[in-house]
mmCIF file of N, CA and C in Angstrom:
data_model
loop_
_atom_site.group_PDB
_atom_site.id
_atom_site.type_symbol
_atom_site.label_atom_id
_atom_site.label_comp_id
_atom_site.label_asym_id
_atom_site.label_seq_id
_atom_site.Cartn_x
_atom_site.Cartn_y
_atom_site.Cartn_z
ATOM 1 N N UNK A 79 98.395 27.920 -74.089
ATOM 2 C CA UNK A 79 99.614 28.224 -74.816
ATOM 3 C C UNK A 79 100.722 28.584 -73.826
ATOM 4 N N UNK A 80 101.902 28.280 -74.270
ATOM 5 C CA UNK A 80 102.601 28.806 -73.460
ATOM 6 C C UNK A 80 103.986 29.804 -74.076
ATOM 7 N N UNK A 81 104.633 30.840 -72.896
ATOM 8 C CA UNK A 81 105.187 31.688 -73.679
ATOM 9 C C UNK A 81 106.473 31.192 -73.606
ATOM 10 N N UNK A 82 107.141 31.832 -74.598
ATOM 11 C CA UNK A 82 108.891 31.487 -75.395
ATOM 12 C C UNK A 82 109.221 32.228 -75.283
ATOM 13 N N UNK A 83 109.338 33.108 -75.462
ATOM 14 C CA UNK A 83 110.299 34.168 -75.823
ATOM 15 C C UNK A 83 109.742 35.473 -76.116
ATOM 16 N N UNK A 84 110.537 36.423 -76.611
ATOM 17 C CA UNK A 84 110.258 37.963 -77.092
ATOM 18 C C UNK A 84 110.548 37.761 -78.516
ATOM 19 N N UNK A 85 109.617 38.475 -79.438
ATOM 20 C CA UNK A 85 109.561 38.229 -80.931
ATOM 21 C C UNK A 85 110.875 38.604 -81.272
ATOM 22 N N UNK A 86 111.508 39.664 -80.159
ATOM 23 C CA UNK A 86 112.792 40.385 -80.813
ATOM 24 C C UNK A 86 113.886 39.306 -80.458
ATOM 25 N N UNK A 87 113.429 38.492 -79.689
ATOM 26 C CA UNK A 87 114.447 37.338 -79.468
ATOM 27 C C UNK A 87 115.098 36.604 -80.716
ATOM 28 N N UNK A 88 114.209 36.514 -81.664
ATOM 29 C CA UNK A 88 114.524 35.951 -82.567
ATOM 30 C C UNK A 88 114.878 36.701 -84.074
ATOM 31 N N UNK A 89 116.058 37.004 -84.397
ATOM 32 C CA UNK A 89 116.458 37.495 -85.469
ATOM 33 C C UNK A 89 115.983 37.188 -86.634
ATOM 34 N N UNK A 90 115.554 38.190 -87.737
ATOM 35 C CA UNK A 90 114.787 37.725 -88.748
ATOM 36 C C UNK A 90 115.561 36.706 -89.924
ATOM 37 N N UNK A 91 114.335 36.085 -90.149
ATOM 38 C CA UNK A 91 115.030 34.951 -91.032
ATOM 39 C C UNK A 91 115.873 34.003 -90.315
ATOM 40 N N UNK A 92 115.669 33.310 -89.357
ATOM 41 C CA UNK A 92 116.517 32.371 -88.603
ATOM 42 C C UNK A 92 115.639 31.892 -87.300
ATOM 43 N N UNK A 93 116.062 30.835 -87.166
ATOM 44 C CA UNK A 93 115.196 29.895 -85.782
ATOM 45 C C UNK A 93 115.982 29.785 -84.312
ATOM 46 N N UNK A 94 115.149 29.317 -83.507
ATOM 47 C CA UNK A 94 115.647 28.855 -82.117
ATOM 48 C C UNK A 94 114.928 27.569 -81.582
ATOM 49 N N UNK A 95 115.293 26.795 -80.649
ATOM 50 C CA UNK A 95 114.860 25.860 -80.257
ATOM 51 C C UNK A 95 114.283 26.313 -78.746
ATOM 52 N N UNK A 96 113.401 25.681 -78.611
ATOM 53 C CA UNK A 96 112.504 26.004 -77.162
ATOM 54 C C UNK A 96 111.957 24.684 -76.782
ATOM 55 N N UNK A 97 112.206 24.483 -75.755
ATOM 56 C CA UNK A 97 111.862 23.270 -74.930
ATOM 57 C C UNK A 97 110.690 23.475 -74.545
ATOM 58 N N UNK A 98 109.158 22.943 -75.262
ATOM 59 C CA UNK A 98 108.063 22.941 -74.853
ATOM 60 C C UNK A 98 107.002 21.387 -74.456
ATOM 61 N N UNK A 99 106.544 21.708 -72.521
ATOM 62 C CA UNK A 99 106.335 20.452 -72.645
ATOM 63 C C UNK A 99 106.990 19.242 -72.777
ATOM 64 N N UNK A 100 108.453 19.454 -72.705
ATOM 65 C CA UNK A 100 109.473 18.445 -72.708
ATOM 66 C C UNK A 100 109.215 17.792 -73.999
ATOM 67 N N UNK A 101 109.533 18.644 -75.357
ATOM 68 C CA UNK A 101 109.575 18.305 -77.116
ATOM 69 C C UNK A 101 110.290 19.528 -77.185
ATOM 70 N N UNK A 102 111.361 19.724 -78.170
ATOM 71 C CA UNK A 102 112.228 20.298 -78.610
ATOM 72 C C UNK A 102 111.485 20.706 -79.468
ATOM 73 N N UNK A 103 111.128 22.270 -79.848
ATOM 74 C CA UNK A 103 110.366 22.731 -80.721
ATOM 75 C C UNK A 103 110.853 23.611 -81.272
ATOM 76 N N UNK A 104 111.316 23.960 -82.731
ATOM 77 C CA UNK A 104 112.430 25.244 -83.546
ATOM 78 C C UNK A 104 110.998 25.707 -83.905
ATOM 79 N N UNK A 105 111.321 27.457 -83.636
ATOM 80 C CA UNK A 105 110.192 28.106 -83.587
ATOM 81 C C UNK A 105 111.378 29.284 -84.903
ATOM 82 N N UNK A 106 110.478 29.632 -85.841
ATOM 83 C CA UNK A 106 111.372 30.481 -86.951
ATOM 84 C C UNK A 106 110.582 31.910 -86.615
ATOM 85 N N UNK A 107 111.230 33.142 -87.494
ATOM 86 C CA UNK A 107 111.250 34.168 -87.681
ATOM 87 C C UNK A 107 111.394 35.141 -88.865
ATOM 88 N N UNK A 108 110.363 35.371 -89.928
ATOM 89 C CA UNK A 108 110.712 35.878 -91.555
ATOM 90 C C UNK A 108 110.963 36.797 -91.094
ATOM 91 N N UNK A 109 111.315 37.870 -92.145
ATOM 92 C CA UNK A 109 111.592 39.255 -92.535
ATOM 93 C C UNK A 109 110.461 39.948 -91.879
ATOM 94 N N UNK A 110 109.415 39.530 -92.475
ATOM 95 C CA UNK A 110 107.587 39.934 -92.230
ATOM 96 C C UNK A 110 107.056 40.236 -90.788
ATOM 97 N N UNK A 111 108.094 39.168 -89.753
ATOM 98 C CA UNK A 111 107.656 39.283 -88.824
ATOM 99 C C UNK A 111 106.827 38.031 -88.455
ATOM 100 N N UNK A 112 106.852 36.773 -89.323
ATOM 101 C CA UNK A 112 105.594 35.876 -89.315
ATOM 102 C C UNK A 112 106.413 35.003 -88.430
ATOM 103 N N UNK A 113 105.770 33.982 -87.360
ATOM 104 C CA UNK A 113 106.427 33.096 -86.409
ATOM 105 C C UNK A 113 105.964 31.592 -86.858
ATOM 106 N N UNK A 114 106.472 30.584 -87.325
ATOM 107 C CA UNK A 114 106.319 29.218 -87.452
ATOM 108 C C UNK A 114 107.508 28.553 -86.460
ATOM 109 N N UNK A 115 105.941 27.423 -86.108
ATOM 110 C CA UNK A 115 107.322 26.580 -84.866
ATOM 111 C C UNK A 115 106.790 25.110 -85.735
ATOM 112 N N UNK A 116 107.624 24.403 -85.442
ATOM 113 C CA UNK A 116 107.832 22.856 -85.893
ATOM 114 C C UNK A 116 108.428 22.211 -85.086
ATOM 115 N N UNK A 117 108.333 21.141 -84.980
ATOM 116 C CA UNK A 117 109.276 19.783 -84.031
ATOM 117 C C UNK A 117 110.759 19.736 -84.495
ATOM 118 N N UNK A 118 111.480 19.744 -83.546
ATOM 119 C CA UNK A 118 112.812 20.395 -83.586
ATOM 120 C C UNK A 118 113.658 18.997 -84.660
ATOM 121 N N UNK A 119 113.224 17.585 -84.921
ATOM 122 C CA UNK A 119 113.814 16.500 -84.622
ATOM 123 C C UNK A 119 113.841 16.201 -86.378
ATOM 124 N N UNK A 120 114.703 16.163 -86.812
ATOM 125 C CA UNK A 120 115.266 16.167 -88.281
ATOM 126 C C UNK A 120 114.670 14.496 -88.792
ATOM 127 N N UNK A 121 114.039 14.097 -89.486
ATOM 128 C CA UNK A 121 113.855 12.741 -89.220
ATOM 129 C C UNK A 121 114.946 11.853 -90.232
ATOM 130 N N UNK A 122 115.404 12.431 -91.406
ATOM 131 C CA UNK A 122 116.453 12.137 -92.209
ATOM 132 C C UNK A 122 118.029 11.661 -91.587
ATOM 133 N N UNK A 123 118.205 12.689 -90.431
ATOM 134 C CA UNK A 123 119.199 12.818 -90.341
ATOM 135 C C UNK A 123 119.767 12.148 -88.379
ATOM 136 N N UNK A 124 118.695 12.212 -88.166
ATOM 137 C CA UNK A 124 117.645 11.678 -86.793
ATOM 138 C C UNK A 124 118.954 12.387 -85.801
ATOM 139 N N UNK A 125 118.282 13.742 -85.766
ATOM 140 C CA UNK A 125 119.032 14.784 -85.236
ATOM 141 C C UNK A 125 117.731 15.973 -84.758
ATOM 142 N N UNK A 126 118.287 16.521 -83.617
ATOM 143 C CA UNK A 126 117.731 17.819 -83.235
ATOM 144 C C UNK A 126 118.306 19.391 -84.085
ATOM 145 N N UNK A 127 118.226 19.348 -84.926
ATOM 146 C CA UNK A 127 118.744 20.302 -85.664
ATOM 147 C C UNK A 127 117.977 21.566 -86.832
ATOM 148 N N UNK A 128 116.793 20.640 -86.737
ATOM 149 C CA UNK A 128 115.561 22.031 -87.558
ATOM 150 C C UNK A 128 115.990 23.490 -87.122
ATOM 151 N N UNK A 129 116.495 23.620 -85.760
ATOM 152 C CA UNK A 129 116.179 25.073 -86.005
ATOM 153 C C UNK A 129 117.171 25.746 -86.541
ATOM 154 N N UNK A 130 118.285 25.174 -86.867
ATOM 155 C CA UNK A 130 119.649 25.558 -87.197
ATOM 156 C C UNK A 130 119.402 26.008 -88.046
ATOM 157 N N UNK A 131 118.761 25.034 -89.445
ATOM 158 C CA UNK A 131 118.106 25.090 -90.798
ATOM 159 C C UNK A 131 118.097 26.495 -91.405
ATOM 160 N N UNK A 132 118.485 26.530 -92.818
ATOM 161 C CA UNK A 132 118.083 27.853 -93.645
ATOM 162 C C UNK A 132 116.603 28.213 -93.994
ATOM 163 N N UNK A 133 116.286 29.129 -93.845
ATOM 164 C CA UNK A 133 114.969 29.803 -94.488
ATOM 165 C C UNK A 133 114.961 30.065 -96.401
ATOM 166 N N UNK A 134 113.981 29.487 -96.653
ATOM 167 C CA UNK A 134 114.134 29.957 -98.350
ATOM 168 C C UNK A 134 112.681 29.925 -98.591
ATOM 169 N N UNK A 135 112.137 30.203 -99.840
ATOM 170 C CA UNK A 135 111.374 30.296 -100.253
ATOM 171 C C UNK A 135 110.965 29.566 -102.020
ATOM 172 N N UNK A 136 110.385 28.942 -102.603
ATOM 173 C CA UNK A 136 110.032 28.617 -103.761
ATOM 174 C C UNK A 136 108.721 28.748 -103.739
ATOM 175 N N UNK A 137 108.552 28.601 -105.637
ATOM 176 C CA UNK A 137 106.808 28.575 -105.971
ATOM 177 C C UNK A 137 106.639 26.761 -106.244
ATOM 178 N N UNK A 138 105.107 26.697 -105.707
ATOM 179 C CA UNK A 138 104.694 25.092 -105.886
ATOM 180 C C UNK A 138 103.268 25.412 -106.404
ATOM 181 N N UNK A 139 103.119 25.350 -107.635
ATOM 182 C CA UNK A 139 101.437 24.917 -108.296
ATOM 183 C C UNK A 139 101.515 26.638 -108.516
ATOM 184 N N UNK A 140 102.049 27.100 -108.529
ATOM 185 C CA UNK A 140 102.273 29.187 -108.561
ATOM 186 C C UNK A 140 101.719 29.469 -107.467
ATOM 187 N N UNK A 141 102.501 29.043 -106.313
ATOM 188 C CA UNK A 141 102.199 29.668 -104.880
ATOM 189 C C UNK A 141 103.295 29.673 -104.258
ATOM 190 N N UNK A 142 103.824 31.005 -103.381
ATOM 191 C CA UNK A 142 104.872 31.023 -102.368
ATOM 192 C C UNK A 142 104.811 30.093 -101.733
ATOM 193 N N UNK A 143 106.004 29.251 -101.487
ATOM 194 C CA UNK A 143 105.642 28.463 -99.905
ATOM 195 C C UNK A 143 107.368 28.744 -99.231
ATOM 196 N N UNK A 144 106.965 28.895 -97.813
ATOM 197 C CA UNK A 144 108.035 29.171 -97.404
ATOM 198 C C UNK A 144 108.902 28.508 -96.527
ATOM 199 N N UNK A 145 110.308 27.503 -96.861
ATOM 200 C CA UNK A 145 110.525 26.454 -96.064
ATOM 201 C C UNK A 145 111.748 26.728 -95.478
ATOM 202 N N UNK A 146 112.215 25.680 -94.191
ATOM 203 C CA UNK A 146 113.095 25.631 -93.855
ATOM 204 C C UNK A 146 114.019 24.530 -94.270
ATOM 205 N N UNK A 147 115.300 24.333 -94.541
ATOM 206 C CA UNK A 147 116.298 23.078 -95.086
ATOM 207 C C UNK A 147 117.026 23.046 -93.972
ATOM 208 N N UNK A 148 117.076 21.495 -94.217
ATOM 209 C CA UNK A 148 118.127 20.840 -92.791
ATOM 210 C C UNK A 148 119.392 21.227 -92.862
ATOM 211 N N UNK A 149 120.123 21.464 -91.971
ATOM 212 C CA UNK A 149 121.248 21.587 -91.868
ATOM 213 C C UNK A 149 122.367 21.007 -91.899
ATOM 214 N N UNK A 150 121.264 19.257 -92.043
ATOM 215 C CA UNK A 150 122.653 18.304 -92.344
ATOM 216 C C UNK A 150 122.559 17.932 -94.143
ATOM 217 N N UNK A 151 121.479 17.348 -94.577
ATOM 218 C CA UNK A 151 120.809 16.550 -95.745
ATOM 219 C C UNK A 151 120.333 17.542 -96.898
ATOM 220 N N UNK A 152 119.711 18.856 -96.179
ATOM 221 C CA UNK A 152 118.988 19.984 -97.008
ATOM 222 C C UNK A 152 117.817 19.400 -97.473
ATOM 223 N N UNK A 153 117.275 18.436 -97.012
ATOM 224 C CA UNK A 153 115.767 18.409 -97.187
ATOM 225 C C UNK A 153 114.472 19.651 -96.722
ATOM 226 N N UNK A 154 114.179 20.129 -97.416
ATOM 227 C CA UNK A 154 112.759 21.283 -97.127
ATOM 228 C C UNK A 154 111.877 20.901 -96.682
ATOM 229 N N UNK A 155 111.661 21.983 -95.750
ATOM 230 C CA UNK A 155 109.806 21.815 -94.900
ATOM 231 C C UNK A 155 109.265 22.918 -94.839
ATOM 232 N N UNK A 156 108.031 22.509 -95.242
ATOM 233 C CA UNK A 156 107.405 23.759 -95.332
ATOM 234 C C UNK A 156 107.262 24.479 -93.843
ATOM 235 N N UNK A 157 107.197 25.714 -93.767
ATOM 236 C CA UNK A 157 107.035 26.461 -92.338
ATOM 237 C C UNK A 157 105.415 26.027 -92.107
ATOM 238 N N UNK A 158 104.812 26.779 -92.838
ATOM 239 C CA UNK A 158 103.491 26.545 -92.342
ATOM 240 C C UNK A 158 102.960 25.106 -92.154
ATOM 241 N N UNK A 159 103.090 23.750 -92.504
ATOM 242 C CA UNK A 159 102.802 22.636 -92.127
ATOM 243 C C UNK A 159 103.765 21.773 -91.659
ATOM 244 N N UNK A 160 104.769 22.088 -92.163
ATOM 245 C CA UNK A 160 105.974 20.947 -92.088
ATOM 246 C C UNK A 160 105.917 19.497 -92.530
ATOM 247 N N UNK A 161 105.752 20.222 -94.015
ATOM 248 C CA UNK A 161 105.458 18.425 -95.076
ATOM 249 C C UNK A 161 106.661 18.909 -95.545
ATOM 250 N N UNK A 162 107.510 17.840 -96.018
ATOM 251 C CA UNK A 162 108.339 17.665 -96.603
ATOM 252 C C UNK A 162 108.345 17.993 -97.598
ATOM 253 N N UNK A 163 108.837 19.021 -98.326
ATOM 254 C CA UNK A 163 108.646 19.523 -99.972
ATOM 255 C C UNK A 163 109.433 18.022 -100.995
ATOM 256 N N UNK A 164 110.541 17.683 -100.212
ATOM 257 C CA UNK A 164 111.650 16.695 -100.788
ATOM 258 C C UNK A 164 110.731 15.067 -100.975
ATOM 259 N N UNK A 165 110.003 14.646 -99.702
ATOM 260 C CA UNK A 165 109.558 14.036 -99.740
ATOM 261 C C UNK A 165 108.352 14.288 -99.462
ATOM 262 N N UNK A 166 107.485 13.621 -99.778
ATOM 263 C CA UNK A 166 105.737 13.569 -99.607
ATOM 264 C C UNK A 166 105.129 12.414 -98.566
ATOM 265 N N UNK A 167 105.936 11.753 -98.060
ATOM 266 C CA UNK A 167 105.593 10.768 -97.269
ATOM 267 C C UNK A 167 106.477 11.174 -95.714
ATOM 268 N N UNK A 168 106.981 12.021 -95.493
ATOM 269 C CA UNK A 168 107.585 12.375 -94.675
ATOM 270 C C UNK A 168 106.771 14.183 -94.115
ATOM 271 N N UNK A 169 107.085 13.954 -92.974
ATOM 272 C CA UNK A 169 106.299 15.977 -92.438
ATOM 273 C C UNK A 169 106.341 15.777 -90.860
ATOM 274 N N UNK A 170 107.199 17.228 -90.671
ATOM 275 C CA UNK A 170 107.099 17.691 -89.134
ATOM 276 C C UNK A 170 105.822 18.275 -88.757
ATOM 277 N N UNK A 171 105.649 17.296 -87.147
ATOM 278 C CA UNK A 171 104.880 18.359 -86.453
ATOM 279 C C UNK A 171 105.158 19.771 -86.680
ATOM 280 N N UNK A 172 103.782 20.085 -86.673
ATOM 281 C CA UNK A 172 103.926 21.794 -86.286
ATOM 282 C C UNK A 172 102.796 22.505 -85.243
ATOM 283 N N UNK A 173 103.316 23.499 -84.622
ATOM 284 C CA UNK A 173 102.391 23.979 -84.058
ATOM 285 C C UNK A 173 102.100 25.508 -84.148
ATOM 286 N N UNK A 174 100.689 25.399 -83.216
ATOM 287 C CA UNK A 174 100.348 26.676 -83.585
ATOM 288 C C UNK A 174 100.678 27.947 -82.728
ATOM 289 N N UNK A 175 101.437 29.145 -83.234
ATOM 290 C CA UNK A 175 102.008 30.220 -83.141
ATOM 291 C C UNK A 175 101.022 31.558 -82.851
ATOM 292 N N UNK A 176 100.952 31.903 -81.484
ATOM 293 C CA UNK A 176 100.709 33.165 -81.604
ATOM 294 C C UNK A 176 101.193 34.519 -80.551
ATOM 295 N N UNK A 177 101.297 35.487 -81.387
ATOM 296 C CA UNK A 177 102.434 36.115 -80.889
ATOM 297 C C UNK A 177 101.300 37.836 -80.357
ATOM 298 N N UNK A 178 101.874 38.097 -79.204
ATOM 299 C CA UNK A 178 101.154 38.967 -78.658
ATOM 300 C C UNK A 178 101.488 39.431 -77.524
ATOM 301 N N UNK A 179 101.346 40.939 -78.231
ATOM 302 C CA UNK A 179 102.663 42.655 -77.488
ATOM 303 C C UNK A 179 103.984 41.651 -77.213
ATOM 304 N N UNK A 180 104.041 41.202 -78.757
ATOM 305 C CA UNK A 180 106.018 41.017 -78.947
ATOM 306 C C UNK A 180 106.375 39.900 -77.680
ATOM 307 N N UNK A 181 105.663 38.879 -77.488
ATOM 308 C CA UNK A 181 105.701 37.493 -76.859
ATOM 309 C C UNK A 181 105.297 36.514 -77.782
ATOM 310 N N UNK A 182 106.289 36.041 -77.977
ATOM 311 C CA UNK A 182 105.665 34.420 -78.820
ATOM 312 C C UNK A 182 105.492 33.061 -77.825
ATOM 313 N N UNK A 183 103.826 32.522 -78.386
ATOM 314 C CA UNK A 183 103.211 31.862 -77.733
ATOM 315 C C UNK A 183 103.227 30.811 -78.357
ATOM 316 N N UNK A 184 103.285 29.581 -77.937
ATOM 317 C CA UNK A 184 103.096 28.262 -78.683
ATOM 318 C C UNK A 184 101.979 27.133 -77.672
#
């Protein structure tokens, strides 16, 4: 894994982009404290712009899921997988997040 940043780096409810491995990767930040990173690369809009994206939340099947919307189109992705809520044939990489003594690791 490698490290990004300081958890406090990232303001709650809002993303950053981190160059990992030479892939643009928007790594987010809830309220909670929870860290989701995804592939930075908008495929709608065929832009680097995920991390810009708003944080929201809806229920699907009566379950929280918690996504981010593009900043150009407003298509949703889920944080935790990065499937397309908008579309079903469309989904960002994502990777896996772990954060430790307030370092986020990807």
């Amino acid at each position: 894994m490698n490290e990004i940043c300081k958890l406090d780096d990232i303001i709650p409810e809002t993303g950053v982009c981190a160059l990992v491995n030479g892939e643009q990767v928007a790594i987010f930040r809830t309220q909670n404290d929870d860290v989701f990173a995804m592939h930075n690369f908008d495929p709608f809009s065929k832009a680097n712009v995920i991390s810009r994206g708003l944080l929201g939340s809806c229920e699907i099947d009566g379950q929280k899921v918690r996504y981010v919307a593009s900043p150009m189109y407003k298509q949703r992705f889920d944080l935790a997988t990065g499937k397309c809520l908008d579309d079903e044939r469309v989904s960002l990489r994502s990777y896996p997040v772990k954060v430790n003594h307030g370092v986020v690791f990807i």
